[in-house]
XYZ file of C-alpha atoms in Angstrom:
554
model
C -131.255 -29.359 -50.867
C -133.495 -29.142 -54.038
C -130.639 -28.039 -56.013
C -128.450 -30.868 -54.853
C -131.113 -33.287 -55.800
C -131.430 -31.779 -59.231
C -127.611 -32.023 -59.738
C -127.901 -35.760 -58.599
C -130.755 -36.397 -61.125
C -128.892 -34.776 -63.941
C -125.763 -36.624 -63.213
C -128.071 -40.128 -63.067
C -129.571 -39.366 -66.461
C -126.301 -38.447 -68.150
C -124.800 -41.490 -66.762
C -127.823 -43.599 -67.901
C -127.422 -42.000 -71.547
C -123.866 -42.727 -71.644
C -124.301 -46.299 -71.057
C -127.310 -46.728 -73.382
C -125.369 -44.770 -76.114
C -122.159 -46.928 -75.835
C -123.713 -49.605 -78.237
C -122.082 -52.386 -76.471
C -124.560 -52.981 -73.577
C -126.940 -55.967 -73.729
C -130.294 -56.078 -72.728
C -129.484 -57.726 -69.371
C -126.892 -54.975 -68.310
C -127.986 -51.847 -66.600
C -125.948 -48.590 -66.779
C -125.305 -48.548 -63.003
C -123.710 -52.146 -62.903
C -120.516 -51.954 -61.548
C -118.129 -53.016 -64.329
C -120.108 -51.227 -66.929
C -118.060 -48.457 -68.948
C -119.022 -45.658 -71.168
C -117.935 -42.721 -73.328
C -118.676 -39.121 -72.207
C -122.238 -37.858 -73.395
C -120.543 -35.498 -76.127
C -118.634 -38.195 -77.877
C -120.558 -41.232 -77.657
C -123.793 -39.724 -79.081
C -122.139 -39.313 -82.548
C -119.264 -41.918 -82.271
C -118.167 -43.004 -85.484
C -120.616 -40.505 -87.380
C -123.766 -42.019 -85.424
C -126.655 -40.271 -84.461
C -128.777 -40.220 -81.610
C -132.413 -38.775 -80.457
C -132.883 -38.268 -76.758
C -136.203 -37.057 -74.993
C -137.993 -37.210 -71.840
C -141.167 -38.625 -70.451
C -142.680 -38.333 -67.236
C -142.669 -42.060 -66.304
C -140.877 -45.289 -67.096
C -142.680 -46.802 -70.517
C -144.148 -50.195 -70.637
C -143.813 -51.435 -74.069
C -145.397 -54.761 -73.537
C -148.495 -54.337 -75.919
C -150.585 -56.342 -73.539
C -149.756 -54.025 -70.551
C -148.650 -50.464 -71.718
C -151.281 -47.718 -72.759
C -150.011 -44.543 -71.479
C -148.209 -41.774 -73.564
C -144.792 -42.933 -72.704
C -145.406 -46.351 -73.392
C -146.842 -45.512 -76.896
C -143.768 -43.570 -77.503
C -141.851 -46.938 -77.674
C -144.554 -49.116 -78.943
C -145.232 -47.291 -82.153
C -141.594 -47.343 -82.977
C -140.804 -51.028 -81.712
C -143.741 -52.959 -83.097
C -145.686 -53.241 -86.186
C -149.457 -53.000 -86.632
C -151.877 -54.288 -89.386
C -152.858 -50.904 -90.431
C -150.799 -47.612 -89.852
C -152.745 -44.187 -89.070
C -152.579 -41.534 -91.638
C -152.228 -37.548 -91.313
C -156.064 -37.274 -91.892
C -157.383 -39.609 -89.418
C -157.683 -42.559 -91.761
C -155.435 -45.799 -92.047
C -153.222 -47.246 -94.740
C -152.268 -50.769 -95.415
C -149.238 -51.922 -93.190
C -148.658 -55.496 -92.136
C -151.715 -56.305 -93.821
C -151.677 -55.510 -97.302
C -155.497 -55.850 -97.875
C -158.581 -56.911 -96.077
C -162.064 -57.903 -96.955
C -164.944 -57.825 -94.517
C -168.191 -59.811 -94.533
C -171.468 -58.159 -95.284
C -172.572 -58.602 -91.774
C -169.267 -57.133 -90.431
C -168.706 -60.317 -88.418
C -165.701 -61.700 -90.302
C -162.437 -59.858 -91.403
C -159.906 -61.305 -93.758
C -156.456 -59.949 -93.582
C -153.790 -60.642 -96.260
C -150.394 -60.291 -94.850
C -147.202 -58.768 -96.360
C -144.564 -61.661 -96.787
C -141.476 -59.631 -96.216
C -141.907 -58.638 -92.579
C -139.287 -60.120 -90.091
C -139.255 -59.645 -86.325
C -135.772 -58.260 -84.843
C -134.888 -61.895 -83.959
C -135.014 -62.759 -87.548
C -138.281 -64.634 -87.359
C -140.612 -63.979 -90.037
C -143.747 -62.506 -89.166
C -146.707 -64.711 -90.204
C -150.486 -65.348 -89.195
C -149.534 -67.271 -86.255
C -148.108 -64.219 -84.654
C -151.160 -62.155 -85.547
C -153.250 -64.845 -83.690
C -150.861 -65.293 -80.877
C -150.807 -61.437 -80.366
C -154.449 -61.025 -80.097
C -155.026 -64.072 -77.898
C -152.096 -62.821 -75.734
C -153.534 -59.254 -75.380
C -157.183 -60.135 -74.650
C -156.334 -63.041 -72.027
C -153.647 -60.525 -70.230
C -156.637 -57.828 -70.655
C -154.555 -54.772 -69.914
C -153.137 -51.988 -72.063
C -155.487 -51.717 -75.449
C -157.348 -54.841 -74.943
C -160.429 -52.746 -73.995
C -160.493 -51.996 -77.837
C -160.872 -55.722 -78.736
C -161.851 -57.989 -76.132
C -165.648 -57.483 -76.349
C -165.661 -57.831 -80.157
C -162.945 -60.141 -81.381
C -164.039 -63.753 -80.453
C -161.488 -65.630 -82.134
C -158.527 -65.515 -84.671
C -158.385 -68.094 -87.286
C -155.206 -68.740 -88.943
C -155.898 -69.596 -92.821
C -152.443 -70.009 -93.946
C -148.897 -68.183 -93.316
C -150.083 -64.931 -94.543
C -153.756 -65.034 -94.235
C -155.618 -64.490 -90.833
C -159.377 -64.310 -90.238
C -160.935 -62.235 -87.261
C -164.200 -63.543 -86.064
C -166.204 -60.801 -84.356
C -168.918 -61.493 -81.656
C -170.798 -58.584 -83.268
C -170.407 -55.940 -86.011
C -167.622 -53.344 -84.439
C -167.571 -49.927 -86.371
C -164.314 -48.752 -85.120
C -162.344 -51.930 -85.512
C -160.224 -50.681 -88.322
C -159.370 -47.571 -86.702
C -158.413 -49.553 -83.492
C -156.211 -51.827 -85.257
C -153.462 -48.959 -84.962
C -153.190 -50.142 -81.480
C -152.954 -53.785 -82.055
C -149.099 -54.247 -81.899
C -147.867 -57.844 -83.352
C -145.219 -59.706 -81.097
C -142.876 -62.376 -81.957
C -144.390 -65.572 -80.610
C -141.598 -67.895 -81.134
C -139.355 -65.627 -79.187
C -141.657 -64.789 -76.285
C -142.659 -68.508 -75.925
C -138.881 -69.324 -75.683
C -138.577 -66.818 -72.618
C -141.603 -67.803 -70.667
C -141.214 -67.808 -66.787
C -143.257 -68.902 -63.720
C -146.578 -66.707 -63.794
C -150.253 -66.509 -63.477
C -151.157 -67.823 -67.038
C -151.091 -71.525 -66.578
C -148.837 -73.377 -69.128
C -147.992 -69.816 -70.550
C -146.364 -68.680 -67.331
C -145.938 -65.188 -67.379
C -146.714 -64.941 -71.035
C -143.418 -63.308 -71.478
C -144.182 -60.264 -69.621
C -140.944 -60.384 -67.595
C -138.921 -60.688 -70.884
C -140.497 -57.649 -72.221
C -139.250 -55.499 -69.055
C -135.765 -55.456 -70.735
C -136.144 -56.706 -74.257
C -138.600 -56.443 -77.307
C -140.232 -58.695 -79.344
C -141.125 -56.445 -82.422
C -140.622 -55.920 -86.065
C -140.676 -52.043 -86.186
C -138.188 -49.597 -87.296
C -136.394 -49.665 -83.707
C -135.272 -52.251 -81.126
C -135.116 -51.998 -77.562
C -131.435 -52.875 -76.364
C -130.680 -50.811 -73.451
C -132.940 -50.449 -70.060
C -132.174 -48.933 -66.695
C -134.957 -49.747 -64.595
C -136.862 -46.678 -63.801
C -134.435 -44.463 -65.399
C -134.276 -44.926 -69.157
C -134.841 -47.057 -72.126
C -132.885 -47.129 -75.517
C -132.697 -48.799 -78.599
C -131.100 -48.920 -81.974
C -132.454 -48.645 -85.731
C -133.347 -51.796 -87.324
C -131.790 -51.454 -90.769
C -133.494 -54.376 -92.454
C -136.912 -52.926 -91.529
C -139.505 -53.850 -94.345
C -140.824 -50.413 -94.680
C -137.377 -48.893 -95.043
C -135.486 -46.163 -92.982
C -133.955 -43.076 -94.067
C -130.243 -42.535 -93.657
C -130.848 -39.443 -91.557
C -133.230 -41.254 -89.035
C -131.411 -41.474 -85.778
C -129.341 -44.528 -85.181
C -130.253 -44.697 -81.624
C -132.735 -43.563 -79.322
C -133.282 -43.012 -75.509
C -136.184 -42.043 -73.570
C -135.570 -40.770 -70.010
C -138.241 -41.539 -67.225
C -137.947 -38.065 -65.817
C -138.955 -34.584 -66.994
C -137.842 -32.347 -63.985
C -137.951 -28.901 -65.529
C -134.465 -27.831 -64.317
C -132.729 -31.099 -65.573
C -134.439 -30.695 -69.048
C -133.476 -27.193 -69.394
C -129.879 -28.005 -68.368
C -129.403 -31.235 -70.755
C -131.013 -29.069 -73.705
C -128.510 -26.295 -73.180
C -125.834 -28.969 -73.099
C -127.230 -30.753 -76.437
C -127.835 -33.925 -74.315
C -131.429 -33.778 -75.274
C -132.515 -33.535 -78.922
C -136.099 -32.878 -77.758
C -138.326 -32.042 -74.759
C -141.325 -34.011 -73.541
C -144.656 -32.363 -74.028
C -145.190 -31.886 -70.472
C -142.888 -28.867 -69.926
C -144.431 -25.726 -68.475
C -144.880 -22.608 -70.678
C -142.478 -20.565 -68.704
C -140.008 -23.547 -68.813
C -140.296 -23.554 -72.503
C -139.679 -19.752 -72.858
C -136.547 -20.134 -70.518
C -135.146 -23.146 -72.534
C -135.656 -21.318 -75.957
C -134.278 -17.910 -74.419
C -131.133 -19.428 -73.749
C -130.229 -20.395 -77.403
C -131.687 -19.022 -80.373
C -131.093 -22.309 -82.496
C -133.931 -24.069 -80.646
C -137.135 -24.249 -82.237
C -140.699 -25.137 -81.230
C -142.949 -27.567 -83.130
C -146.533 -28.529 -82.507
C -148.774 -31.654 -82.801
C -152.472 -30.892 -82.544
C -153.739 -34.040 -81.325
C -156.843 -33.032 -79.724
C -155.335 -33.909 -76.409
C -155.609 -31.561 -73.340
C -156.436 -30.964 -69.647
C -159.723 -32.167 -68.184
C -161.044 -32.082 -64.586
C -161.907 -35.705 -63.510
C -164.621 -36.046 -61.228
C -165.456 -39.193 -59.227
C -169.086 -39.485 -59.743
C -169.383 -41.717 -56.995
C -167.731 -39.956 -54.087
C -169.695 -37.060 -52.227
C -170.202 -34.327 -52.985
C -169.222 -35.007 -56.657
C -172.061 -37.533 -56.960
C -174.172 -34.619 -57.394
C -174.463 -33.462 -60.902
C -174.847 -29.694 -60.006
C -171.748 -29.813 -57.981
C -170.056 -31.016 -60.968
C -171.518 -28.264 -63.090
C -170.661 -25.634 -60.357
C -166.912 -26.425 -60.787
C -167.195 -25.755 -64.619
C -167.869 -22.266 -63.657
C -164.899 -21.868 -61.642
C -162.282 -21.982 -64.204
C -160.944 -19.120 -66.035
C -160.677 -20.682 -69.585
C -159.220 -17.470 -71.387
C -156.402 -17.375 -68.949
C -155.789 -21.133 -69.147
C -155.591 -21.232 -73.144
C -153.622 -18.157 -73.474
C -151.190 -18.107 -70.428
C -150.874 -21.459 -68.675
C -151.350 -23.562 -71.720
C -150.639 -21.202 -74.747
C -151.871 -21.980 -78.181
C -154.946 -23.818 -76.663
C -158.361 -23.615 -77.380
C -161.237 -24.382 -74.674
C -162.694 -27.814 -74.929
C -166.489 -28.185 -75.292
C -167.415 -31.578 -75.235
C -166.112 -34.903 -73.671
C -164.331 -35.577 -76.815
C -161.582 -33.334 -78.753
C -163.099 -31.484 -81.747
C -161.004 -33.508 -84.206
C -162.599 -36.628 -83.685
C -165.730 -38.218 -85.456
C -168.931 -36.935 -84.385
C -167.890 -34.137 -82.027
C -170.553 -31.688 -80.980
C -170.214 -28.499 -78.627
C -172.329 -29.615 -75.394
C -170.601 -27.414 -72.710
C -170.958 -23.681 -72.440
C -168.767 -23.197 -69.568
C -167.179 -19.757 -68.464
C -165.657 -18.294 -65.443
C -169.096 -17.107 -63.674
C -169.080 -17.311 -59.842
C -172.979 -16.614 -59.902
C -173.663 -19.412 -62.133
C -171.605 -21.682 -59.828
C -173.441 -20.727 -56.942
C -176.683 -21.020 -58.745
C -175.850 -24.593 -59.379
C -174.882 -25.507 -55.922
C -177.976 -24.090 -54.657
C -179.910 -26.553 -57.011
C -177.775 -29.576 -55.474
C -178.322 -31.768 -52.651
C -175.274 -30.373 -50.925
C -176.565 -26.623 -50.980
C -176.696 -26.513 -47.197
C -173.630 -28.973 -46.156
C -171.112 -28.274 -49.038
C -169.310 -25.514 -46.932
C -168.391 -27.838 -44.220
C -166.842 -30.402 -46.827
C -163.168 -30.758 -47.813
C -163.155 -31.263 -51.396
C -159.683 -32.984 -52.759
C -157.994 -31.880 -55.904
C -155.228 -33.837 -57.394
C -152.677 -32.695 -59.930
C -149.459 -34.681 -60.899
C -146.389 -33.504 -59.876
C -144.492 -34.143 -63.278
C -146.971 -31.159 -64.980
C -146.510 -28.008 -63.196
C -149.040 -26.223 -65.486
C -151.538 -28.246 -63.499
C -150.918 -26.835 -60.280
C -151.667 -23.358 -61.580
C -155.047 -24.466 -62.747
C -155.587 -26.142 -59.405
C -154.612 -22.930 -57.686
C -157.114 -21.184 -59.859
C -159.956 -23.292 -58.922
C -159.101 -23.111 -55.135
C -159.256 -19.560 -55.371
C -162.497 -19.220 -57.312
C -164.044 -21.773 -54.968
C -162.913 -19.871 -51.548
C -165.129 -17.095 -53.253
C -168.174 -18.891 -52.840
C -167.310 -20.870 -49.606
C -165.979 -24.084 -50.879
C -162.968 -25.592 -49.061
C -160.623 -27.024 -52.005
C -157.620 -29.003 -50.895
C -154.892 -29.393 -53.302
C -152.818 -32.455 -53.324
C -149.674 -32.940 -55.251
C -148.943 -36.501 -56.282
C -146.608 -38.261 -58.725
C -148.247 -39.784 -61.671
C -147.346 -43.345 -60.541
C -149.298 -42.872 -57.582
C -152.228 -41.455 -59.469
C -152.291 -44.471 -61.441
C -152.048 -46.988 -58.720
C -154.979 -45.052 -56.851
C -157.278 -45.104 -59.762
C -157.723 -48.719 -59.440
C -159.952 -48.062 -56.393
C -163.236 -46.062 -56.250
C -162.472 -45.009 -52.697
C -158.840 -44.109 -53.447
C -159.421 -42.325 -56.721
C -159.606 -38.707 -55.852
C -162.789 -36.500 -55.861
C -161.269 -34.463 -58.795
C -158.083 -34.936 -60.716
C -156.527 -32.623 -63.439
C -155.373 -34.628 -66.157
C -154.590 -34.906 -69.791
C -155.680 -37.623 -72.417
C -154.779 -37.741 -75.988
C -156.732 -39.801 -78.481
C -155.125 -43.035 -79.242
C -157.324 -43.743 -82.263
C -159.068 -41.229 -84.793
C -162.461 -42.863 -83.850
C -164.320 -41.069 -80.859
C -165.416 -44.727 -79.647
C -162.182 -45.410 -78.110
C -162.476 -42.551 -75.909
C -166.000 -43.212 -74.900
C -164.853 -46.542 -73.904
C -161.689 -45.788 -72.080
C -163.168 -42.538 -70.301
C -166.789 -43.588 -69.594
C -167.731 -47.081 -69.917
C -168.242 -48.756 -66.563
C -166.311 -51.842 -67.439
C -163.133 -49.889 -67.862
C -163.640 -47.680 -64.653
C -160.792 -48.052 -62.373
C -157.873 -47.054 -64.804
C -155.977 -43.729 -65.054
C -158.301 -42.789 -68.059
C -161.428 -43.628 -66.222
C -161.147 -42.093 -62.899
C -164.672 -40.359 -63.251
C -166.583 -43.668 -62.197
C -169.811 -42.670 -63.995
C -171.084 -46.294 -63.736
C -174.096 -45.460 -65.591
C -175.882 -48.368 -67.088
C -177.666 -46.125 -69.797
C -174.578 -44.448 -70.702
C -172.982 -47.986 -71.286
C -175.846 -49.164 -73.533
C -175.566 -45.933 -75.665
C -171.906 -46.344 -76.008
C -172.079 -50.219 -76.803
C -174.973 -49.376 -79.472
C -172.976 -46.761 -81.251
C -169.851 -49.181 -81.487
C -172.081 -51.463 -83.504
C -172.690 -49.209 -86.291
C -170.491 -49.766 -89.257
C -171.914 -46.881 -91.323
C -169.822 -44.055 -90.152
C -172.474 -41.244 -90.566
C -174.805 -43.292 -88.334
C -171.852 -43.962 -85.837
C -171.146 -40.237 -85.933
C -174.697 -39.436 -85.127
C -174.833 -41.676 -82.169
C -171.608 -40.345 -80.820
C -173.376 -37.041 -80.784
C -176.126 -38.452 -78.657
C -173.632 -39.732 -76.256
C -172.169 -36.339 -75.946
C -175.319 -34.568 -75.308
C -176.068 -37.350 -72.608
C -173.045 -36.451 -70.713
C -173.437 -32.786 -71.164
C -176.603 -33.053 -69.471
C -175.124 -34.804 -66.546
C -171.820 -33.009 -66.336
C -169.898 -36.265 -66.094
C -166.678 -34.270 -65.915
C -165.405 -30.703 -66.753
C -163.269 -30.487 -70.072
C -160.974 -27.558 -69.962
C -158.703 -27.332 -72.830
C -157.384 -28.732 -76.168
C -153.829 -28.253 -76.341
C -150.996 -28.623 -78.943
C -148.145 -31.032 -77.848
C -145.648 -28.132 -77.759
C -141.905 -29.674 -78.285
C -138.555 -27.688 -78.117
C -135.774 -29.319 -80.357
C -132.546 -28.870 -81.252
C -133.235 -27.284 -84.811
C -129.238 -26.659 -85.685
C -129.054 -30.588 -86.257
C -132.485 -32.023 -85.877
C -135.453 -31.978 -88.220
C -138.885 -32.996 -86.791
C -142.636 -31.948 -87.780
C -145.007 -34.273 -86.149
C -147.715 -35.300 -88.889
C -149.829 -37.843 -86.990
C -152.031 -36.652 -84.402
C -152.491 -39.673 -82.067
C -150.736 -40.380 -78.794
C -147.169 -41.017 -79.074
C -146.596 -40.462 -82.639
C -144.796 -37.081 -82.195
C -141.924 -39.011 -81.436
C -142.124 -41.643 -84.304
C -138.722 -41.673 -85.247
C -138.892 -42.516 -88.868
C -140.541 -38.777 -89.157
C -137.316 -37.505 -87.246
C -133.909 -36.666 -89.060
C -130.726 -36.066 -87.069
C -127.445 -34.723 -88.804
C -124.467 -34.794 -86.187
C -122.133 -33.111 -88.275
C -124.180 -29.974 -87.836
C -124.216 -30.407 -84.199
C -122.704 -27.190 -82.648
C -119.049 -27.774 -80.980
């Protein structure tokens, strides 16, 4: 039965690719519509000398900038939309749509001068009105990366067509770094496509339109969507920053990363690159079958953590949380389960501003027992069932879960492992009682400033998202985070970030496990890719990827 399901999934993915790659599908059509036609995968990918880049993710992306924030969504957003500033390899930013900016002495007013040669895919010129509209829309909807701005950007003022002013409620040190996640949308296009919705005279604010189309000015469009199967698009040749003749003409992202399917499609050259979630043994198996395949890495600082619901017994006791830190064989995780990883020693990765090592965990059953003996559950925890969730799209996490379960059983703890699809984990995260006691999950930095991770992972206001399933709900920690974000001096902010890490380390808010590079297998015989920007989604920034279809093996 399992083999039959895999065969059916492969067929669905190949059929979806063929429709998306045919080049004549409108955004309203789907590949499985009764009258749709397509070429075979082998011919349509490089028809008329064209090129395509196909990869996989664990879930269907949400590329509406006011909604999406997960990894798959970032892959699409960073290619389809533009931002005021662009991330650099060294963790800084460079001018992008904003060619220059000035900041008032008190840090409350930011003036941005915009380029005058930026056009949306619709043909509309990008102006200051679009910048204001995009920020207003993001903060009013309040999803996606709104948490980076809604407490700090009070209003946006249009000075003239190409000058815009941000008025801040208070100084905000990480604002410039955060702007790499402020995606600018086409106001005129969205307003023309409002449907009924929850936002008064704005209807649905264009959310429905952005389920099947795009409103961006980036180097690629969205023009082919098969709901819950794939999203595809085409290069935007008029892109203001330019595109290389060898950048892929088309792309497609499949919303499934089943290991057997990925291996099969890579062997048939129906994928140009794997996703970052493939298990180590599947990567080895894929590469063993074809010596033309290569492995590339992106050291983002992302990796696996053991999230702990601080409000559910027995994880509400810091000594119980501490005990689980000693039930993990970090050496095995970093060498065998997640190759090329290093042990993570803080609540943020080591490549972010202000990193301090605050944990000294090792695999040590005696220390785990000692921590439990100091807890309020010392006499009762043996009678409790402790839930540990891992997401079914990331097989490596099952191995870590089994490792924790086995170690826990040696000291009398009953750990129940639960496998859930990522979409269910995300849905459950919204409710404190539905959020698991423990969850193995991965998070990749979205900006180079640690503040964005402290906010999304630890601040009470953001609790109830997939990033913030720890439910720390600590006013003192909130105050430390908020105070740090007000510091515009980078050295002072780094010192404040150190204090936040020490505070979390003393309370064992969660257990960091490993910092793991993104390991991507790609078709080296006709693809060049070497990720250079260590932020979420940018391993698949298509302007940094080159495809040579005439070198494809026949």
